[in-house]
Each structure stands twice: as C-alpha cells, then as structure tokens.
PDB file of C-alpha atoms in Angstrom:
ATOM      1  CA  UNK A   1       0.053  -0.044  -0.026  1.00 45.00           C
ATOM      2  CA  UNK A   2       2.744   2.190   0.253  1.00 44.00           C
ATOM      3  CA  UNK A   3       3.456   2.497  -3.215  1.00 45.00           C
ATOM      4  CA  UNK A   4       0.318   3.846  -4.190  1.00 48.00           C
ATOM      5  CA  UNK A   5       0.502   6.322  -6.776  1.00 44.00           C
ATOM      6  CA  UNK A   6       4.379   6.080  -6.822  1.00 45.00           C
ATOM      7  CA  UNK A   7       4.534   5.609 -10.598  1.00 43.00           C
ATOM      8  CA  UNK A   8       5.301   9.204 -12.578  1.00 44.00           C
ATOM      9  CA  UNK A   9       2.530   7.913 -15.313  1.00 65.00           C
ATOM     10  CA  UNK A  10      -0.004   7.829 -12.705  1.00 84.00           C
ATOM     11  CA  UNK A  11      -2.646  10.334 -13.707  1.00 88.00           C
ATOM     12  CA  UNK A  12      -2.700  10.925 -10.053  1.00 88.00           C
ATOM     13  CA  UNK A  13       1.026  11.827 -10.331  1.00 90.00           C
ATOM     14  CA  UNK A  14       0.361  14.348 -13.400  1.00 90.00           C
ATOM     15  CA  UNK A  15      -2.350  15.864 -12.032  1.00 92.00           C
ATOM     16  CA  UNK A  16      -0.439  16.698  -9.030  1.00 92.00           C
ATOM     17  CA  UNK A  17       2.666  18.286 -11.293  1.00 92.00           C
ATOM     18  CA  UNK A  18      -0.029  19.812 -13.154  1.00 91.00           C
ATOM     19  CA  UNK A  19      -1.794  21.701 -10.126  1.00 93.00           C
ATOM     20  CA  UNK A  20       1.764  22.068  -7.816  1.00 90.00           C
ATOM     21  CA  UNK A  21       3.323  23.870 -11.138  1.00 89.00           C
ATOM     22  CA  UNK A  22       1.215  26.579 -10.630  1.00 91.00           C
ATOM     23  CA  UNK A  23       3.111  27.269  -7.605  1.00 90.00           C
ATOM     24  CA  UNK A  24       6.518  27.535  -9.212  1.00 85.00           C
ATOM     25  CA  UNK A  25       4.749  29.970 -11.836  1.00 86.00           C
ATOM     26  CA  UNK A  26       2.912  32.312  -9.394  1.00 89.00           C
ATOM     27  CA  UNK A  27       4.903  35.325  -7.378  1.00 91.00           C
ATOM     28  CA  UNK A  28       6.318  34.581  -4.217  1.00 91.00           C
ATOM     29  CA  UNK A  29       3.606  36.499  -2.410  1.00 92.00           C
ATOM     30  CA  UNK A  30       1.192  34.525  -3.794  1.00 93.00           C
ATOM     31  CA  UNK A  31       2.578  31.418  -2.880  1.00 91.00           C
ATOM     32  CA  UNK A  32       2.886  32.492   0.722  1.00 93.00           C
ATOM     33  CA  UNK A  33      -0.968  33.714   0.528  1.00 94.00           C
ATOM     34  CA  UNK A  34      -1.827  29.854  -0.726  1.00 93.00           C
ATOM     35  CA  UNK A  35       0.376  28.671   2.122  1.00 92.00           C
ATOM     36  CA  UNK A  36      -1.708  30.715   4.925  1.00 94.00           C
ATOM     37  CA  UNK A  37      -5.087  29.902   3.600  1.00 94.00           C
ATOM     38  CA  UNK A  38      -4.253  26.346   2.738  1.00 92.00           C
ATOM     39  CA  UNK A  39      -2.970  25.662   6.196  1.00 91.00           C
ATOM     40  CA  UNK A  40      -5.135  27.751   8.550  1.00 94.00           C
ATOM     41  CA  UNK A  41      -7.436  30.284   6.534  1.00 95.00           C
ATOM     42  CA  UNK A  42      -9.836  27.992   5.365  1.00 95.00           C
ATOM     43  CA  UNK A  43     -10.119  26.129   8.417  1.00 94.00           C
ATOM     44  CA  UNK A  44     -10.630  29.097  10.015  1.00 95.00           C
ATOM     45  CA  UNK A  45     -13.208  30.539   7.829  1.00 96.00           C
ATOM     46  CA  UNK A  46     -15.385  27.463   8.032  1.00 95.00           C
ATOM     47  CA  UNK A  47     -15.461  27.517  11.887  1.00 94.00           C
ATOM     48  CA  UNK A  48     -16.831  30.998  11.434  1.00 95.00           C
ATOM     49  CA  UNK A  49     -19.144  30.412   8.773  1.00 94.00           C
ATOM     50  CA  UNK A  50     -20.272  27.948  11.288  1.00 93.00           C
ATOM     51  CA  UNK A  51     -20.846  30.241  14.015  1.00 93.00           C
ATOM     52  CA  UNK A  52     -22.240  32.841  11.628  1.00 93.00           C
ATOM     53  CA  UNK A  53     -25.182  30.399  10.917  1.00 92.00           C
ATOM     54  CA  UNK A  54     -25.504  29.544  14.603  1.00 90.00           C
ATOM     55  CA  UNK A  55     -26.145  33.062  14.739  1.00 89.00           C
ATOM     56  CA  UNK A  56     -28.286  33.417  12.055  1.00 87.00           C
ATOM     57  CA  UNK A  57     -30.483  30.725  13.465  1.00 86.00           C
ATOM     58  CA  UNK A  58     -30.553  32.077  16.983  1.00 82.00           C
ATOM     59  CA  UNK A  59     -31.898  35.345  15.484  1.00 84.00           C
ATOM     60  CA  UNK A  60     -34.795  33.956  13.147  1.00 81.00           C
ATOM     61  CA  UNK A  61     -35.928  31.262  15.919  1.00 74.00           C
ATOM     62  CA  UNK A  62     -38.915  29.163  15.154  1.00 75.00           C
ATOM     63  CA  UNK A  63     -39.577  25.580  15.706  1.00 79.00           C
ATOM     64  CA  UNK A  64     -36.405  24.198  13.865  1.00 81.00           C
ATOM     65  CA  UNK A  65     -34.010  26.357  16.123  1.00 86.00           C
ATOM     66  CA  UNK A  66     -33.248  23.726  18.385  1.00 88.00           C
ATOM     67  CA  UNK A  67     -32.704  20.993  15.520  1.00 89.00           C
ATOM     68  CA  UNK A  68     -30.537  23.274  13.415  1.00 89.00           C
ATOM     69  CA  UNK A  69     -28.306  23.937  16.270  1.00 91.00           C
ATOM     70  CA  UNK A  70     -28.273  20.405  17.013  1.00 92.00           C
ATOM     71  CA  UNK A  71     -26.988  20.110  13.268  1.00 91.00           C
ATOM     72  CA  UNK A  72     -24.463  22.669  13.835  1.00 92.00           C
ATOM     73  CA  UNK A  73     -23.338  20.819  16.939  1.00 93.00           C
ATOM     74  CA  UNK A  74     -22.585  17.741  14.990  1.00 94.00           C
ATOM     75  CA  UNK A  75     -20.570  19.614  12.416  1.00 94.00           C
ATOM     76  CA  UNK A  76     -17.309  19.709  14.651  1.00 94.00           C
ATOM     77  CA  UNK A  77     -18.179  16.542  16.205  1.00 95.00           C
ATOM     78  CA  UNK A  78     -18.213  15.258  12.932  1.00 95.00           C
ATOM     79  CA  UNK A  79     -15.464  16.568  11.989  1.00 95.00           C
ATOM     80  CA  UNK A  80     -13.637  15.069  15.192  1.00 95.00           C
ATOM     81  CA  UNK A  81     -14.642  11.401  14.778  1.00 96.00           C
ATOM     82  CA  UNK A  82     -13.546  11.845  11.069  1.00 96.00           C
ATOM     83  CA  UNK A  83     -10.198  12.612  11.984  1.00 95.00           C
ATOM     84  CA  UNK A  84     -10.021   9.908  14.502  1.00 96.00           C
ATOM     85  CA  UNK A  85     -11.151   7.458  11.745  1.00 95.00           C
ATOM     86  CA  UNK A  86      -8.414   8.906   9.499  1.00 94.00           C
ATOM     87  CA  UNK A  87      -5.608   7.720  11.883  1.00 93.00           C
ATOM     88  CA  UNK A  88      -6.021   3.798  11.193  1.00 94.00           C
ATOM     89  CA  UNK A  89      -6.617   4.426   7.649  1.00 93.00           C
ATOM     90  CA  UNK A  90      -3.209   5.935   7.442  1.00 90.00           C
ATOM     91  CA  UNK A  91      -1.188   3.650   9.514  1.00 89.00           C
ATOM     92  CA  UNK A  92      -2.929   0.807   7.054  1.00 92.00           C
ATOM     93  CA  UNK A  93      -2.117   2.567   3.757  1.00 88.00           C
ATOM     94  CA  UNK A  94       0.903   3.986   4.789  1.00 87.00           C
ATOM     95  CA  UNK A  95       1.399   6.591   1.678  1.00 91.00           C
ATOM     96  CA  UNK A  96       4.619   8.948   1.988  1.00 91.00           C
ATOM     97  CA  UNK A  97       4.011  12.601   1.335  1.00 91.00           C
ATOM     98  CA  UNK A  98       4.176  13.424  -2.478  1.00 91.00           C
ATOM     99  CA  UNK A  99       7.699  15.359  -1.994  1.00 88.00           C
ATOM    100  CA  UNK A 100       9.368  11.900  -0.658  1.00 87.00           C
ATOM    101  CA  UNK A 101       8.931   9.987  -3.823  1.00 84.00           C
ATOM    102  CA  UNK A 102       8.527  12.968  -6.570  1.00 85.00           C
ATOM    103  CA  UNK A 103      11.274  15.291  -7.524  1.00 85.00           C
ATOM    104  CA  UNK A 104      10.965  18.801  -8.530  1.00 86.00           C
ATOM    105  CA  UNK A 105       7.985  19.725  -6.372  1.00 88.00           C
ATOM    106  CA  UNK A 106       7.249  23.267  -5.234  1.00 88.00           C
ATOM    107  CA  UNK A 107       6.725  22.616  -1.097  1.00 87.00           C
ATOM    108  CA  UNK A 108       5.227  25.415   0.626  1.00 89.00           C
ATOM    109  CA  UNK A 109       4.867  24.033   3.670  1.00 87.00           C
ATOM    110  CA  UNK A 110       7.834  21.983   5.109  1.00 82.00           C
ATOM    111  CA  UNK A 111       8.370  19.653   8.375  1.00 77.00           C
ATOM    112  CA  UNK A 112       5.497  17.773   7.147  1.00 83.00           C
ATOM    113  CA  UNK A 113       6.891  14.054   7.922  1.00 83.00           C
ATOM    114  CA  UNK A 114       3.501  11.911   8.542  1.00 86.00           C
ATOM    115  CA  UNK A 115       1.744   9.799   6.224  1.00 89.00           C
ATOM    116  CA  UNK A 116      -0.317  11.802   3.373  1.00 89.00           C
ATOM    117  CA  UNK A 117      -3.778   9.193   2.562  1.00 93.00           C
ATOM    118  CA  UNK A 118      -5.985  11.005   3.446  1.00 91.00           C
ATOM    119  CA  UNK A 119      -5.739  14.387   4.059  1.00 93.00           C
ATOM    120  CA  UNK A 120      -6.847  15.638   7.492  1.00 93.00           C
ATOM    121  CA  UNK A 121      -7.493  19.186   6.107  1.00 94.00           C
ATOM    122  CA  UNK A 122     -10.115  17.983   3.392  1.00 95.00           C
ATOM    123  CA  UNK A 123     -11.498  15.799   5.858  1.00 96.00           C
ATOM    124  CA  UNK A 124     -12.160  18.467   8.612  1.00 96.00           C
ATOM    125  CA  UNK A 125     -13.339  21.009   6.388  1.00 96.00           C
ATOM    126  CA  UNK A 126     -15.667  18.771   4.177  1.00 96.00           C
ATOM    127  CA  UNK A 127     -17.205  17.262   7.576  1.00 95.00           C
ATOM    128  CA  UNK A 128     -17.725  20.744   8.769  1.00 95.00           C
ATOM    129  CA  UNK A 129     -19.396  21.746   5.716  1.00 95.00           C
ATOM    130  CA  UNK A 130     -21.845  18.544   5.581  1.00 94.00           C
ATOM    131  CA  UNK A 131     -22.399  19.165   8.646  1.00 91.00           C
ATOM    132  CA  UNK A 132     -23.483  22.791   8.167  1.00 92.00           C
ATOM    133  CA  UNK A 133     -25.605  21.802   5.250  1.00 93.00           C
ATOM    134  CA  UNK A 134     -27.937  19.214   7.575  1.00 88.00           C
ATOM    135  CA  UNK A 135     -28.579  22.728   9.162  1.00 86.00           C
ATOM    136  CA  UNK A 136     -28.685  25.243   6.733  1.00 89.00           C
ATOM    137  CA  UNK A 137     -28.485  24.465   2.683  1.00 90.00           C
ATOM    138  CA  UNK A 138     -27.191  28.148   1.534  1.00 91.00           C
ATOM    139  CA  UNK A 139     -24.483  28.015   4.627  1.00 93.00           C
ATOM    140  CA  UNK A 140     -23.733  24.500   3.672  1.00 93.00           C
ATOM    141  CA  UNK A 141     -22.819  25.248   0.005  1.00 95.00           C
ATOM    142  CA  UNK A 142     -20.636  28.040   0.936  1.00 95.00           C
ATOM    143  CA  UNK A 143     -19.099  25.383   3.340  1.00 95.00           C
ATOM    144  CA  UNK A 144     -18.667  23.021   0.439  1.00 96.00           C
ATOM    145  CA  UNK A 145     -16.922  25.246  -1.864  1.00 96.00           C
ATOM    146  CA  UNK A 146     -14.637  26.445   0.775  1.00 96.00           C
ATOM    147  CA  UNK A 147     -13.589  22.679   1.364  1.00 96.00           C
ATOM    148  CA  UNK A 148     -13.261  21.969  -2.396  1.00 96.00           C
ATOM    149  CA  UNK A 149     -10.679  24.856  -2.276  1.00 96.00           C
ATOM    150  CA  UNK A 150      -8.608  23.373   0.565  1.00 96.00           C
ATOM    151  CA  UNK A 151      -8.102  20.115  -1.652  1.00 95.00           C
ATOM    152  CA  UNK A 152      -7.182  22.434  -4.343  1.00 95.00           C
ATOM    153  CA  UNK A 153      -4.440  24.465  -2.124  1.00 95.00           C
ATOM    154  CA  UNK A 154      -3.139  20.798  -0.495  1.00 94.00           C
ATOM    155  CA  UNK A 155      -2.374  19.699  -3.834  1.00 95.00           C
ATOM    156  CA  UNK A 156      -1.066  23.315  -4.855  1.00 94.00           C
ATOM    157  CA  UNK A 157       1.111  23.573  -1.766  1.00 93.00           C
ATOM    158  CA  UNK A 158       2.867  20.117  -2.650  1.00 91.00           C
ATOM    159  CA  UNK A 159       1.732  18.257   0.629  1.00 92.00           C
ATOM    160  CA  UNK A 160      -1.081  15.671  -0.947  1.00 93.00           C
ATOM    161  CA  UNK A 161      -1.656  14.119  -3.530  1.00 94.00           C
ATOM    162  CA  UNK A 162      -5.119  14.369  -5.570  1.00 95.00           C
ATOM    163  CA  UNK A 163      -6.357  11.310  -4.148  1.00 95.00           C
ATOM    164  CA  UNK A 164      -5.507  11.889  -0.756  1.00 95.00           C
ATOM    165  CA  UNK A 165      -8.031  15.158  -1.343  1.00 96.00           C
ATOM    166  CA  UNK A 166     -10.485  13.027  -2.844  1.00 96.00           C
ATOM    167  CA  UNK A 167     -10.292  10.247  -0.009  1.00 95.00           C
ATOM    168  CA  UNK A 168     -10.455  13.481   2.591  1.00 95.00           C
ATOM    169  CA  UNK A 169     -13.709  14.764   1.222  1.00 96.00           C
ATOM    170  CA  UNK A 170     -15.259  11.249   0.995  1.00 96.00           C
ATOM    171  CA  UNK A 171     -14.206  10.611   4.412  1.00 97.00           C
ATOM    172  CA  UNK A 172     -16.133  14.097   5.862  1.00 96.00           C
ATOM    173  CA  UNK A 173     -19.006  13.436   3.855  1.00 96.00           C
ATOM    174  CA  UNK A 174     -19.241   9.886   4.819  1.00 96.00           C
ATOM    175  CA  UNK A 175     -18.903  10.369   8.477  1.00 96.00           C
ATOM    176  CA  UNK A 176     -21.546  13.534   8.526  1.00 95.00           C
ATOM    177  CA  UNK A 177     -24.067  11.887   6.381  1.00 94.00           C
ATOM    178  CA  UNK A 178     -24.076   8.042   7.772  1.00 94.00           C
ATOM    179  CA  UNK A 179     -23.830   9.258  11.556  1.00 95.00           C
ATOM    180  CA  UNK A 180     -26.186  12.387  11.210  1.00 93.00           C
ATOM    181  CA  UNK A 181     -29.456  10.330  12.259  1.00 93.00           C
ATOM    182  CA  UNK A 182     -27.919   9.123  15.587  1.00 94.00           C
ATOM    183  CA  UNK A 183     -25.996  12.300  16.002  1.00 94.00           C
ATOM    184  CA  UNK A 184     -29.408  14.354  16.025  1.00 93.00           C
ATOM    185  CA  UNK A 185     -31.325  11.786  17.648  1.00 94.00           C
ATOM    186  CA  UNK A 186     -28.933  12.126  20.581  1.00 94.00           C
ATOM    187  CA  UNK A 187     -28.299  15.983  20.392  1.00 94.00           C
ATOM    188  CA  UNK A 188     -31.825  17.400  19.348  1.00 91.00           C
ATOM    189  CA  UNK A 189     -33.110  16.696  22.980  1.00 93.00           C
ATOM    190  CA  UNK A 190     -30.403  18.328  24.495  1.00 92.00           C
ATOM    191  CA  UNK A 191     -30.649  21.347  22.088  1.00 90.00           C
ATOM    192  CA  UNK A 192     -34.493  21.728  23.124  1.00 90.00           C
ATOM    193  CA  UNK A 193     -33.748  21.049  26.820  1.00 89.00           C
ATOM    194  CA  UNK A 194     -31.014  23.896  26.812  1.00 87.00           C
ATOM    195  CA  UNK A 195     -33.851  26.213  24.497  1.00 86.00           C
ATOM    196  CA  UNK A 196     -36.290  25.566  27.649  1.00 86.00           C
ATOM    197  CA  UNK A 197     -33.718  26.766  30.199  1.00 83.00           C
ATOM    198  CA  UNK A 198     -34.280  30.270  31.375  1.00 83.00           C
ATOM    199  CA  UNK A 199     -30.319  30.684  32.118  1.00 82.00           C
ATOM    200  CA  UNK A 200     -29.418  29.295  28.554  1.00 82.00           C
ATOM    201  CA  UNK A 201     -32.128  29.403  25.954  1.00 82.00           C
ATOM    202  CA  UNK A 202     -30.036  32.140  24.325  1.00 84.00           C
ATOM    203  CA  UNK A 203     -28.257  29.653  22.916  1.00 81.00           C
ATOM    204  CA  UNK A 204     -30.613  28.031  20.911  1.00 84.00           C
ATOM    205  CA  UNK A 205     -32.623  31.282  20.018  1.00 78.00           C
ATOM    206  CA  UNK A 206     -32.484  35.128  21.134  1.00 71.00           C
ATOM    207  CA  UNK A 207     -34.519  37.093  23.554  1.00 63.00           C
ATOM    208  CA  UNK A 208     -35.985  38.656  20.342  1.00 65.00           C
ATOM    209  CA  UNK A 209     -36.983  35.700  18.462  1.00 53.00           C
ATOM    210  CA  UNK A 210     -38.457  34.266  21.831  1.00 52.00           C
ATOM    211  CA  UNK A 211     -40.725  37.141  22.191  1.00 48.00           C
ATOM    212  CA  UNK A 212     -41.857  37.485  18.950  1.00 43.00           C
ATOM    213  CA  UNK A 213     -42.370  33.761  18.140  1.00 46.00           C
ATOM    214  CA  UNK A 214     -39.663  33.547  15.896  1.00 41.00           C
ATOM    215  CA  UNK A 215     -41.176  36.125  13.327  1.00 42.00           C
ATOM    216  CA  UNK A 216     -38.223  38.796  13.619  1.00 37.00           C
ATOM    217  CA  UNK A 217     -39.657  42.331  13.401  1.00 33.00           C
ATOM    218  CA  UNK A 218     -43.345  41.358  12.453  1.00 31.00           C
ATOM    219  CA  UNK A 219     -45.292  42.524  15.596  1.00 29.00           C
ATOM    220  CA  UNK A 220     -46.764  39.190  16.927  1.00 33.00           C
ATOM    221  CA  UNK A 221     -50.866  38.900  16.775  1.00 37.00           C
ATOM    222  CA  UNK A 222     -51.079  41.621  14.610  1.00 35.00           C
ATOM    223  CA  UNK A 223     -53.246  39.844  12.266  1.00 40.00           C
ATOM    224  CA  UNK A 224     -54.844  38.003  14.965  1.00 41.00           C
ATOM    225  CA  UNK A 225     -56.011  41.900  16.484  1.00 45.00           C
ATOM    226  CA  UNK A 226     -57.312  43.046  13.177  1.00 42.00           C
ATOM    227  CA  UNK A 227     -59.048  39.750  12.707  1.00 46.00           C
ATOM    228  CA  UNK A 228     -60.474  40.245  16.356  1.00 43.00           C
ATOM    229  CA  UNK A 229     -61.191  44.354  15.430  1.00 41.00           C
ATOM    230  CA  UNK A 230     -63.002  42.810  12.100  1.00 40.00           C
ATOM    231  CA  UNK A 231     -65.068  40.014  13.633  1.00 42.00           C
ATOM    232  CA  UNK A 232     -65.986  42.783  16.411  1.00 43.00           C
ATOM    233  CA  UNK A 233     -67.454  45.352  14.094  1.00 35.00           C
ATOM    234  CA  UNK A 234     -69.219  42.321  11.815  1.00 39.00           C
ATOM    235  CA  UNK A 235     -71.041  41.722  15.545  1.00 38.00           C
TER     236      UNK A 235
END
C-alpha cells in the first residue's frame, strides 16, 4: 500500500505536477498567501461560517431552531470523529508525502513527516461543511465550496496527492451524513432542553426571537388583532 501512486505515469501524479506547477509560476507573495490559506485560513473561515450560521439560527428562532443548532453541534463533532477514523487509515495505507517520492515539486510547507493519505485538512473542512449543510442549505453550499478550495490548496502546496484530497472529502462526507441520524437523535433533545432553560435558552434562540415567536420584526398578534376587530365590527 505504501507504493500507492508511485508511478510518474499515474494520472494522480500527473495532476499533482500540473496543479503544483502553478506554484512555481506564481509570484512569491501569492505562494505565501496560498500557504496561509491552505494551512489555516480555510479551516478558520469554515469555523466562522458555522458560527455565523448559529447566530442566524438564533436570530430567526422558530420551531426548527433547536434541531438546527443540534446539526451545527454535530458539524465539529463529525470533523473530530472523521479525523479519528483517519488515524488507522493512514497507518494502514502508509503512503509517503508526494515530495518524498517525486522530485521537482514546489513544497510550500516544510516539516510534514506523517503519511499523506487521507488529507486531514480536506476531511475536517468537508465534515464541517456537510454538517453545516444539514443545518442550513445556503451556508452548507458555501462550506462545501470552501472544502473544495481547501483540497485544491493542499495539492497546490505540494503536500498531498489529488487522491489524498478526494479520500478526505469522501471520508468527511460519509461520517457527517451516515452518522447524522444518530447524532441528531442524541443532540436534538439536548438542544431542546437548553432552549427551555431560563439561563441557557439564549444559546438556541435570542430573546428577541423568543419574544416575537420567531417572526423577526413582525409585531406578534397583529393579524390576529386585526381579525378580532373585524369580527367585533361584524358583530
């Protein structure tokens, strides 16, 4: 298994050279930007996207607030579970980093001594994105695009094969989706209990959304009062 993608005629290796070759032609400053984005930036952006979605769910309120927050809680948990599952996978496959077996790569991050398959960064970002998608489609699509960009960056940086990235995207998706029903069954009662708590209920919905029944700026009871007046006039 250690010799996976060892041949230079392998399409996986050819695509590696094609994408990583862009780093050789790019300005030095752009490579530094890609290094930061691929190593830290996209992970941070995905976490911030989850927090943004949580704030949106709290502000909107409604009956689906507790299940939505449960799905958002599952997103980082899914990422953690996927990384744990990846530990034995890496030990079994034992694929060296691409720069170990292939010369001429532009490696933007040094010090990578662990195995290459599958990519932890791709796994984490996709698990977060799919968990986010379960909670909110629009935020989830944005998260998935970030995960795909993360995968591209890892190959661009010369630290992963394209199939390392595909494996990470698949692993993150599988864990987040397949375990989602169980996670939601366990987490939704918890978030509903928190929602009923006088002290911690703000974690699920804001005071404003609670006061207005999840209707935002619409004055609660306005239509009902209007209807009541009409009935009174008709009487």
